[in-house]
mmCIF file of the C-alpha atoms, coordinates in Angstrom:
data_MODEL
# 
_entry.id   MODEL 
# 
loop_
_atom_site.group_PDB 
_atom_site.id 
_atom_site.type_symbol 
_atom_site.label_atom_id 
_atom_site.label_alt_id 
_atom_site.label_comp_id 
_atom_site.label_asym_id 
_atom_site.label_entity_id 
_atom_site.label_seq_id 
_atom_site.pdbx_PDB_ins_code 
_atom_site.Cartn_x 
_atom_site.Cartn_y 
_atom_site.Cartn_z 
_atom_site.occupancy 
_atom_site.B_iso_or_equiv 
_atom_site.pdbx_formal_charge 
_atom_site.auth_seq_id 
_atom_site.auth_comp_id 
_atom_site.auth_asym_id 
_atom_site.auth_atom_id 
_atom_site.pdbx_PDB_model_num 
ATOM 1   C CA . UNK A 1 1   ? 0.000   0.000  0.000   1.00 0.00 ? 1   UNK A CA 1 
ATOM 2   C CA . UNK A 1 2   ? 2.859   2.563  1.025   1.00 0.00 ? 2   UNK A CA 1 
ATOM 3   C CA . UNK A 1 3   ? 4.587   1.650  -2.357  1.00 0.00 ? 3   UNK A CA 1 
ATOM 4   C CA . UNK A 1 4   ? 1.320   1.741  -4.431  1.00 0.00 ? 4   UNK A CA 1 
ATOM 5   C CA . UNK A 1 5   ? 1.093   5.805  -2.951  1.00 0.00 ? 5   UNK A CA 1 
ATOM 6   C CA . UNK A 1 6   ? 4.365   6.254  -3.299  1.00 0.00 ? 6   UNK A CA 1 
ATOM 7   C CA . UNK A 1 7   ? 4.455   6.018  -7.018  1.00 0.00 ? 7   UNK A CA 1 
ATOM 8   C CA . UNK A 1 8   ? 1.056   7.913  -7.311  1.00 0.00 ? 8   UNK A CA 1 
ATOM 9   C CA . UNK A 1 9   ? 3.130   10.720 -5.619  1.00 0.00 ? 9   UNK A CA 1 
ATOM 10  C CA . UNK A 1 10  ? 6.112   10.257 -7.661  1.00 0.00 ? 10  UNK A CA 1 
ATOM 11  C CA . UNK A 1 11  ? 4.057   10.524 -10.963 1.00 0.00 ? 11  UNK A CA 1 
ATOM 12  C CA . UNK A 1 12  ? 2.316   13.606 -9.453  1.00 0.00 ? 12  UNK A CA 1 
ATOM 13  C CA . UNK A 1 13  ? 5.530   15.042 -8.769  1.00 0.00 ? 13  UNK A CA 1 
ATOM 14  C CA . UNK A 1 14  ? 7.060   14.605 -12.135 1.00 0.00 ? 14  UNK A CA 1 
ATOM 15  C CA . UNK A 1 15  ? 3.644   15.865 -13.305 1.00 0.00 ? 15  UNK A CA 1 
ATOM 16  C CA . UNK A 1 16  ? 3.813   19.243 -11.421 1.00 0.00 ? 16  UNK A CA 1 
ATOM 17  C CA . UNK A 1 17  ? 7.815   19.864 -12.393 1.00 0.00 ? 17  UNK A CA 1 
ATOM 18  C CA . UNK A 1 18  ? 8.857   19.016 -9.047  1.00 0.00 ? 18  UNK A CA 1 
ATOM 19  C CA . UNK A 1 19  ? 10.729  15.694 -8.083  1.00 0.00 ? 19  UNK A CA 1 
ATOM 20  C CA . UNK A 1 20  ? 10.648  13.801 -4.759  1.00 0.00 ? 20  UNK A CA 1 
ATOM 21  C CA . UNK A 1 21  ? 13.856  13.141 -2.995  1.00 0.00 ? 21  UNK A CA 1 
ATOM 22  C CA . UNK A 1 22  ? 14.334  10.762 -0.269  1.00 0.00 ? 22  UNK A CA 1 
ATOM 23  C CA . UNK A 1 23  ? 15.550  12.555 2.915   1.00 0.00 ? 23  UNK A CA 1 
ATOM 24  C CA . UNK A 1 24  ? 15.316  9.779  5.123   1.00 0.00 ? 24  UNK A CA 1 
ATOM 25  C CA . UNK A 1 25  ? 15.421  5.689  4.995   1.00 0.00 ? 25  UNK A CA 1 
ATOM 26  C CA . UNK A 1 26  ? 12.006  5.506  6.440   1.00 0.00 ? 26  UNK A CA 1 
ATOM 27  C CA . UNK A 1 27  ? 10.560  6.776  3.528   1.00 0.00 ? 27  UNK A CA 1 
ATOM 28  C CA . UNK A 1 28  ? 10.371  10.381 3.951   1.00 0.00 ? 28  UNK A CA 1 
ATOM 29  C CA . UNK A 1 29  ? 9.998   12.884 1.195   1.00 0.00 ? 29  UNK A CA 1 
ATOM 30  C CA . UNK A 1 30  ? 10.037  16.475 0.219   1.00 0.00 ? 30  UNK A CA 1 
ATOM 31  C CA . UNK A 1 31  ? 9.551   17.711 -3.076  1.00 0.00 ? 31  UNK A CA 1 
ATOM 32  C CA . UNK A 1 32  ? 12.000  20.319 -4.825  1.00 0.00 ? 32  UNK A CA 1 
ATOM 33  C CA . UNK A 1 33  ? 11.799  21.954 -8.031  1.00 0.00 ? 33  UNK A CA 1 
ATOM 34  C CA . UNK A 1 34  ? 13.645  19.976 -11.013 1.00 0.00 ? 34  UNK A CA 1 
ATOM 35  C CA . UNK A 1 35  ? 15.843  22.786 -13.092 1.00 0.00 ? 35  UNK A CA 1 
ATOM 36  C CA . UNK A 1 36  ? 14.081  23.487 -16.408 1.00 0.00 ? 36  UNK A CA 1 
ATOM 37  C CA . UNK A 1 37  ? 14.224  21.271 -18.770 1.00 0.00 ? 37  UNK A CA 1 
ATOM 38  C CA . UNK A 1 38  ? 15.920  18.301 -16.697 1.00 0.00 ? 38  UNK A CA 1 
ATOM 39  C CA . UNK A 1 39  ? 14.216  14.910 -15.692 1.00 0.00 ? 39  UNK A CA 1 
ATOM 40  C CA . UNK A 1 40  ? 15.810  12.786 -13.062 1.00 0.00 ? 40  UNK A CA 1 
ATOM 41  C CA . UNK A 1 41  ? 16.832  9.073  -15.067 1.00 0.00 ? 41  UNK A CA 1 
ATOM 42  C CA . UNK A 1 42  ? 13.771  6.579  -14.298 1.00 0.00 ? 42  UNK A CA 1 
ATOM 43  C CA . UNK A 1 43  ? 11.251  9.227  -13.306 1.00 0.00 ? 43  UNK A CA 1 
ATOM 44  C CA . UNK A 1 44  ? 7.792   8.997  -15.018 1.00 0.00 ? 44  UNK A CA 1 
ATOM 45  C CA . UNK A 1 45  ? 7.095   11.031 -18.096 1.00 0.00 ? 45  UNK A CA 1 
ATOM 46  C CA . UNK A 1 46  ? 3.954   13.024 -18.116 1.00 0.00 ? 46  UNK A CA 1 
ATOM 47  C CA . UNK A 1 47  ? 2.656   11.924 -21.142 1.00 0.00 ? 47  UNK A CA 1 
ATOM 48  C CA . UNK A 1 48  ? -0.847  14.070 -20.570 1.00 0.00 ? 48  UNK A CA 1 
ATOM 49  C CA . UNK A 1 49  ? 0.649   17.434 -20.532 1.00 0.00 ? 49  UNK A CA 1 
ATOM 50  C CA . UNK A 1 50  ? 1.020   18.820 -24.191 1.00 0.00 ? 50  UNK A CA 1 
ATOM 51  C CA . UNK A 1 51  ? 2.574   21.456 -26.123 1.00 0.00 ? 51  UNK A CA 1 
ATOM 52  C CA . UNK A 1 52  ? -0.126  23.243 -27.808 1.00 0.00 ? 52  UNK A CA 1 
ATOM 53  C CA . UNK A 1 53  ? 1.033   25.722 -30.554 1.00 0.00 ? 53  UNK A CA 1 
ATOM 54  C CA . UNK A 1 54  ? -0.210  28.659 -30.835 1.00 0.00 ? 54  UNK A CA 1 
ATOM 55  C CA . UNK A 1 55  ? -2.200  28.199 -33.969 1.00 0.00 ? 55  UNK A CA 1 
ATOM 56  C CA . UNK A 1 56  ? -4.350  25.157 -32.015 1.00 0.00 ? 56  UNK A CA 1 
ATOM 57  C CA . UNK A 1 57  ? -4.845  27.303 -28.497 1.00 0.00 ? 57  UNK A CA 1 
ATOM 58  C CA . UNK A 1 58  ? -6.636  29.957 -30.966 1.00 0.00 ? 58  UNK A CA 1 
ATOM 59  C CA . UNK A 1 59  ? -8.369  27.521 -32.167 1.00 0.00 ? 59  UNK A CA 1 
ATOM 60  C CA . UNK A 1 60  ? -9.686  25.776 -28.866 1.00 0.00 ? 60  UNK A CA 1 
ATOM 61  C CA . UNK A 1 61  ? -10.243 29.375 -27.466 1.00 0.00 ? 61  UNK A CA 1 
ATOM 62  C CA . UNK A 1 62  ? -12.186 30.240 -30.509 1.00 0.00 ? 62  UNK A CA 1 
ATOM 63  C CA . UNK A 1 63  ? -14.044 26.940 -30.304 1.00 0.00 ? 63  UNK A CA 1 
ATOM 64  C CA . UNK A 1 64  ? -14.818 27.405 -26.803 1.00 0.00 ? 64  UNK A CA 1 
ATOM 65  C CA . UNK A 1 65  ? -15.623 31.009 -27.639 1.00 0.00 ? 65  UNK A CA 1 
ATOM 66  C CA . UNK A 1 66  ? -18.422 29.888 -30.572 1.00 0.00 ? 66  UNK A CA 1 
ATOM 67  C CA . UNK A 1 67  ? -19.918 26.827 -28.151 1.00 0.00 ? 67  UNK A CA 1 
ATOM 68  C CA . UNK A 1 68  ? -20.714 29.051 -25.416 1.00 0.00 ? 68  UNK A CA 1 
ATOM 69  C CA . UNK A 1 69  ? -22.386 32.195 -27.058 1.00 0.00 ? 69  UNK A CA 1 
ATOM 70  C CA . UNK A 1 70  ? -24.209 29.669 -29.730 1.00 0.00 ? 70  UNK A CA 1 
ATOM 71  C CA . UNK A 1 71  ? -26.043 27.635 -26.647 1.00 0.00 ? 71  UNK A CA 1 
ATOM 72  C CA . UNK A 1 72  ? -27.992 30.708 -25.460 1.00 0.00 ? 72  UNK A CA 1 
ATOM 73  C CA . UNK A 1 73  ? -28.780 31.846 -28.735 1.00 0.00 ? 73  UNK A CA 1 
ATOM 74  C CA . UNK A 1 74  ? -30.291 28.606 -29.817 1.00 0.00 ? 74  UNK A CA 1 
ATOM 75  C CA . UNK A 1 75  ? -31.759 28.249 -26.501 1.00 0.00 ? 75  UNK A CA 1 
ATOM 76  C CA . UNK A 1 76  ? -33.682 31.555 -27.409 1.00 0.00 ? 76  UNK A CA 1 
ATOM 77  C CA . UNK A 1 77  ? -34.497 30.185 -31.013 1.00 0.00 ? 77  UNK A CA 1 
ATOM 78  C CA . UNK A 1 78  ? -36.096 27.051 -29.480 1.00 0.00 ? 78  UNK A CA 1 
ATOM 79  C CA . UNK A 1 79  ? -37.565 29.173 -27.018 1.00 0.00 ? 79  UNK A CA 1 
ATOM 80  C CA . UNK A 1 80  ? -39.267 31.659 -29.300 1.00 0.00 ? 80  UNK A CA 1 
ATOM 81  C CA . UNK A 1 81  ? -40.370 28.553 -31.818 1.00 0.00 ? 81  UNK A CA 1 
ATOM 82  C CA . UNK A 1 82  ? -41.660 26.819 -29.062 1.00 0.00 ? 82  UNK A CA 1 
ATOM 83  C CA . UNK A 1 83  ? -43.656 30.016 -27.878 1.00 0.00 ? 83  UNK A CA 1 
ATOM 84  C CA . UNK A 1 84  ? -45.073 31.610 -31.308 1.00 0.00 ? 84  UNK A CA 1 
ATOM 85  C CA . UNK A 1 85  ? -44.731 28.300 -33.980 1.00 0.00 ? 85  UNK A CA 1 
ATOM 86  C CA . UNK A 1 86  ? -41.738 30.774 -35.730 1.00 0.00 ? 86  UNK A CA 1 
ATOM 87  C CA . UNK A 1 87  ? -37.671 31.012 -35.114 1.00 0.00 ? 87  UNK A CA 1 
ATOM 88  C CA . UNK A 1 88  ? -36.058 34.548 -34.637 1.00 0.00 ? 88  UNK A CA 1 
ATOM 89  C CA . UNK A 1 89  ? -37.280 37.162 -36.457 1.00 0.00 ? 89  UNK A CA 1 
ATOM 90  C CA . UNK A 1 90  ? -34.421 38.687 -39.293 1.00 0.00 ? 90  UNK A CA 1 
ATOM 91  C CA . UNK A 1 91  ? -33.297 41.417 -37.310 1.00 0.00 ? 91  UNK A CA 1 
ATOM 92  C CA . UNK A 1 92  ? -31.660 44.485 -38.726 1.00 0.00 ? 92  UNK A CA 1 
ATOM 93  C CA . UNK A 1 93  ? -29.736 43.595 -42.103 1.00 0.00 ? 93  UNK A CA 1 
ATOM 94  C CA . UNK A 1 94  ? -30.606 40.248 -41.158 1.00 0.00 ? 94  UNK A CA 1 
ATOM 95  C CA . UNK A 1 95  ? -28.007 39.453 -38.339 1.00 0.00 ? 95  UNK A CA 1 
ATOM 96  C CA . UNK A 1 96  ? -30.113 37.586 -35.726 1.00 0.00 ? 96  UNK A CA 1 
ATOM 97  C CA . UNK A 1 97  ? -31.882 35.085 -38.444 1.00 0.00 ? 97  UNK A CA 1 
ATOM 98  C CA . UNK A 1 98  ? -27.753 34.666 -39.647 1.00 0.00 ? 98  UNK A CA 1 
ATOM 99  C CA . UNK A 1 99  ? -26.762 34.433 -35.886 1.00 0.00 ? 99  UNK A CA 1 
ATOM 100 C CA . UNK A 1 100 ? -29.245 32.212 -35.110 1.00 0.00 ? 100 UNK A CA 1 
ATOM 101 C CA . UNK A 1 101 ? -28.550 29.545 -38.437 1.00 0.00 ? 101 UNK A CA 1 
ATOM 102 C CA . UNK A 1 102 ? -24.766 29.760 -37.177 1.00 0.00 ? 102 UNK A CA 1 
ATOM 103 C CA . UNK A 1 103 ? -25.625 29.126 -33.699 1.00 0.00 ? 103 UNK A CA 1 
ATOM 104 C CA . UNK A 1 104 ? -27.509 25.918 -34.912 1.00 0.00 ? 104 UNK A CA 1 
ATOM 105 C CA . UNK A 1 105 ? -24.588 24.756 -37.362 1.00 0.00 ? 105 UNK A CA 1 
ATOM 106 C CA . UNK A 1 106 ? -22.187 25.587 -34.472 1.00 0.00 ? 106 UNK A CA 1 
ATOM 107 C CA . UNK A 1 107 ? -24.115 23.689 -31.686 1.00 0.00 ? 107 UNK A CA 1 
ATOM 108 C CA . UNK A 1 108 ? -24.164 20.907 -34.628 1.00 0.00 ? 108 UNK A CA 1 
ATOM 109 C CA . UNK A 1 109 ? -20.900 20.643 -34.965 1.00 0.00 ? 109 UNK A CA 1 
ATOM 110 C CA . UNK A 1 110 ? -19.670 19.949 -31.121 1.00 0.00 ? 110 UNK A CA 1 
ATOM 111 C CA . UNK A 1 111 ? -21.963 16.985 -31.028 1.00 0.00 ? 111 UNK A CA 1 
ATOM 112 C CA . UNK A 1 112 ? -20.779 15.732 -34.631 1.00 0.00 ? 112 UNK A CA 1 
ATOM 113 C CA . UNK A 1 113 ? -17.243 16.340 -33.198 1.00 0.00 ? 113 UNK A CA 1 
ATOM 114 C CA . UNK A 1 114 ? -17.676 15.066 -29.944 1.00 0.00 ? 114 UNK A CA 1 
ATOM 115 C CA . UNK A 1 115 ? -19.420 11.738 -31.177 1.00 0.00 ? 115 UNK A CA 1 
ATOM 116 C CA . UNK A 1 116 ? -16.688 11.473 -33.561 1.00 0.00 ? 116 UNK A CA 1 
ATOM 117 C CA . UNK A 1 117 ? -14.205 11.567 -31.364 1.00 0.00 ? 117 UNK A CA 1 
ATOM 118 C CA . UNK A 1 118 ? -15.796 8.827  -29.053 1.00 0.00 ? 118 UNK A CA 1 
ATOM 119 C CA . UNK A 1 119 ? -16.101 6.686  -31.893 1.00 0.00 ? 119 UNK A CA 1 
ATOM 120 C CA . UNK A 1 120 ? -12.813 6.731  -33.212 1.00 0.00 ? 120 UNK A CA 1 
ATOM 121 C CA . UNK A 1 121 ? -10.897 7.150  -29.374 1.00 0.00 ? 121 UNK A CA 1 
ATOM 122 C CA . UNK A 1 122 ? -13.185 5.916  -27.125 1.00 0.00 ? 122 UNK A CA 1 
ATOM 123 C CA . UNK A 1 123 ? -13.569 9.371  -25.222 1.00 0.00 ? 123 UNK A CA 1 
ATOM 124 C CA . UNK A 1 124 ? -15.258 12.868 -26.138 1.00 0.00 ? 124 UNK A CA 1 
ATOM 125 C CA . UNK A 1 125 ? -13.546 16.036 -26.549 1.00 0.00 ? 125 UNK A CA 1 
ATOM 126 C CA . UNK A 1 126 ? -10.844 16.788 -24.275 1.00 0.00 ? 126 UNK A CA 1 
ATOM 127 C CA . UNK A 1 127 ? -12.217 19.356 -21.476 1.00 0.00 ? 127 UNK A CA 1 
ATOM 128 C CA . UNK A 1 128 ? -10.316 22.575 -22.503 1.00 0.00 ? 128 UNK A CA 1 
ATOM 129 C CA . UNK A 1 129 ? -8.708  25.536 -20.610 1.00 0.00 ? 129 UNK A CA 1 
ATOM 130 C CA . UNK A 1 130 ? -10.978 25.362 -17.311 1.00 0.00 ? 130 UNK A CA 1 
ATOM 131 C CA . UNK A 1 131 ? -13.167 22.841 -18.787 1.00 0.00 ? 131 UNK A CA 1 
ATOM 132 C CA . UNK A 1 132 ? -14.741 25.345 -20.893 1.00 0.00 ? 132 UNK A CA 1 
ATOM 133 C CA . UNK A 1 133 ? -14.409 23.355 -23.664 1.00 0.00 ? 133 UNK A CA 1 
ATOM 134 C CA . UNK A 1 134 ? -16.567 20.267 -22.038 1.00 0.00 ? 134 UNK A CA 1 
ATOM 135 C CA . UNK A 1 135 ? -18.578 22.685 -20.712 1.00 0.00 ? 135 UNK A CA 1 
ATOM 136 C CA . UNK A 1 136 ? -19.614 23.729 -24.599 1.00 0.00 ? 136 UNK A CA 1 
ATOM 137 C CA . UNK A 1 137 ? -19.690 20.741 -25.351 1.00 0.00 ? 137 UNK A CA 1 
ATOM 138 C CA . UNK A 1 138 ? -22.186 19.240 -22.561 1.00 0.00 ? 138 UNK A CA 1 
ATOM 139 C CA . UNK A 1 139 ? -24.721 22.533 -23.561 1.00 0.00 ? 139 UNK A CA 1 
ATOM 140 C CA . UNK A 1 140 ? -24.522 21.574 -27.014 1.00 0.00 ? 140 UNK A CA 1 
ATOM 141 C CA . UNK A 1 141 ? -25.371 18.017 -26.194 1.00 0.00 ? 141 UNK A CA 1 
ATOM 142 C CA . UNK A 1 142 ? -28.269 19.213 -23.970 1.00 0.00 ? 142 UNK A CA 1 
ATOM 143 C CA . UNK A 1 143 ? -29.373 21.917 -26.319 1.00 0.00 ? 143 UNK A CA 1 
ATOM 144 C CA . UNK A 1 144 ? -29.487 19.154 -29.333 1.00 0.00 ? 144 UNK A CA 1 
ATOM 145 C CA . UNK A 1 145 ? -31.808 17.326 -26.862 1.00 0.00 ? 145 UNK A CA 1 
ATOM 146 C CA . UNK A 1 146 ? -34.086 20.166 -26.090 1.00 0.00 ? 146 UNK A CA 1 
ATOM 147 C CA . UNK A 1 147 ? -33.827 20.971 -30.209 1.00 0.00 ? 147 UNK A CA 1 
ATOM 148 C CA . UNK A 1 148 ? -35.810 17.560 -30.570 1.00 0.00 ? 148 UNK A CA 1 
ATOM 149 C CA . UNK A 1 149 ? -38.336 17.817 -28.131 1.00 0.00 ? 149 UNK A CA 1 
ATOM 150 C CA . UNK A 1 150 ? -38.879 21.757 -29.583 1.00 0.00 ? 150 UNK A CA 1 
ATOM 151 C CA . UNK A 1 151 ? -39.231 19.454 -32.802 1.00 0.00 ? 151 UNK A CA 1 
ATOM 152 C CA . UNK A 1 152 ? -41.878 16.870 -31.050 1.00 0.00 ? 152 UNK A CA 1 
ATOM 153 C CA . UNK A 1 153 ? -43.809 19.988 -30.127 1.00 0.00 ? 153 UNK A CA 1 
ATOM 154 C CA . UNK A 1 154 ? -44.055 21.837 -33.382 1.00 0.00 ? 154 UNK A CA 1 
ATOM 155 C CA . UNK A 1 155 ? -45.514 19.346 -35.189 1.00 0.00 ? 155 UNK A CA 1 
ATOM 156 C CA . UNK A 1 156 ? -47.945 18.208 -32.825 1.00 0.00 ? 156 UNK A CA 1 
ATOM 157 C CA . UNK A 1 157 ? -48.879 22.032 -31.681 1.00 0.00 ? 157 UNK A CA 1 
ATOM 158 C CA . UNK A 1 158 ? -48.551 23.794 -35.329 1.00 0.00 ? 158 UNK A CA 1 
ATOM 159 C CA . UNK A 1 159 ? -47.972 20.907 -37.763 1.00 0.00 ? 159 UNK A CA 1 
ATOM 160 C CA . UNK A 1 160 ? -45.476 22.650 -40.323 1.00 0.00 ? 160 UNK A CA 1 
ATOM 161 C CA . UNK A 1 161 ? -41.999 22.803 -40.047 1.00 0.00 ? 161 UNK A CA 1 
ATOM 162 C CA . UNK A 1 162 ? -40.758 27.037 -40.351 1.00 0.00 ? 162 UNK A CA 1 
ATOM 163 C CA . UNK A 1 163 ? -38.698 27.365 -43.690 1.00 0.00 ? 163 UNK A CA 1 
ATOM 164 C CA . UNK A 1 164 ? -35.352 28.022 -42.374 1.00 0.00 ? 164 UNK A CA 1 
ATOM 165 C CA . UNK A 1 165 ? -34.724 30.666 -45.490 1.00 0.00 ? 165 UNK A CA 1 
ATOM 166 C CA . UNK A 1 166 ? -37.957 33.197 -45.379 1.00 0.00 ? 166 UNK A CA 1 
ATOM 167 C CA . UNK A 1 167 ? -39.110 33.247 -48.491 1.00 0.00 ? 167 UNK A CA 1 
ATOM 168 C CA . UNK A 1 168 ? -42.224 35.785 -49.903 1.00 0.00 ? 168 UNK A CA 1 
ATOM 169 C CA . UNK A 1 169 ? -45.337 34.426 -48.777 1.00 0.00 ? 169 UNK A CA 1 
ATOM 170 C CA . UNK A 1 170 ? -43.872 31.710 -46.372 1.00 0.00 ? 170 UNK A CA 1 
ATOM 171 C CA . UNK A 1 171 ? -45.621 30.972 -42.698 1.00 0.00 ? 171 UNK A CA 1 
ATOM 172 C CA . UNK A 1 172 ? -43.069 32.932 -40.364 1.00 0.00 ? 172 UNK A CA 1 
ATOM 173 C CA . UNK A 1 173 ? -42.157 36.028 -43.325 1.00 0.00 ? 173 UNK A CA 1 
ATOM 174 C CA . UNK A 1 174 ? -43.005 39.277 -43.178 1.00 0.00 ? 174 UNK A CA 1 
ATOM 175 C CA . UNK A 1 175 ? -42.074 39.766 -46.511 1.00 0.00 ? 175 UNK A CA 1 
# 
């Protein structure tokens, strides 16, 4: 057992930078920072910490970025199509129908992602900076979920489908 929790604290050492060194025969230990860049010979490699560059941390931040301002507006969508049998209105120049068909494709794509992942690793997408990136990715799960019961109701409340495109004459245009 004291061997077993030895080695967990060894591998959390090298995992943190810092490196346990015996002071004592009965086992004591105190933990020192390694110099930079050096690894003492048999310690444990951290094989979870990884280098991002700086092209993929843009990337995650804008990913995590997208996931959690595309929940609320879809959430608001399914809301207001749940409430009046229409999506969002166009909005000036047409930015909150665009924001909302982004939000959608956006939400979308975590879950495609994310169930891509798990097929192909066996485990979703990593949790991000903070979690953040699990975070958007749990709210797109959940908001997919509410999406289909929004669906459910629709049709058995209004029976149509709103066009996603407004077009001159359709249900939900005010053209």
């Amino acid at each position: 057992m004291v061997r077993v929790v030895l080695a967990f604290l060894a591998i959390a050492h090298a995992c943190s930078g810092l490196v346990a060194v015996p002071r004592s025969p009965l086992l004591h230990h105190v933990a020192v920072a390694s110099p930079a860049g050096t690894r003492p010979a048999g310690a444990p490699r951290c094989s979870d910490r990884t280098t991002d560059t700086p092209t993929q941390s843009a990337l995650t931040y804008g990913a995590i970025g997208a996931g959690l301002v595309a929940n609320p507006i879809m959430w608001w969508s399914l809301f207001t199509l749940k409430t009046t049998g229409c999506g969002l209105p166009a909005g000036p120049f047409g930015l909150l129908g665009a924001a909302e068909g982004v939000s959608y494709l956006v939400v979308v794509g975590f879950v495609g992602a994310a169930i891509y992942k798990k097929a192909t690793t066996g485990s979703g997408l990593p949790a991000g900076p903070a979690g953040l990136l699990g975070a958007a990715e749990g709210l797109s799960f959940l908001s997919v979920a509410a999406g289909l019961a929004v669906l459910g109701f629709q049709l058995a409340d209004y029976g149509y489908l709103p066009e996603a495109v407004p077009v001159e004459g359709g249900t939900c245009s005010s053209i």
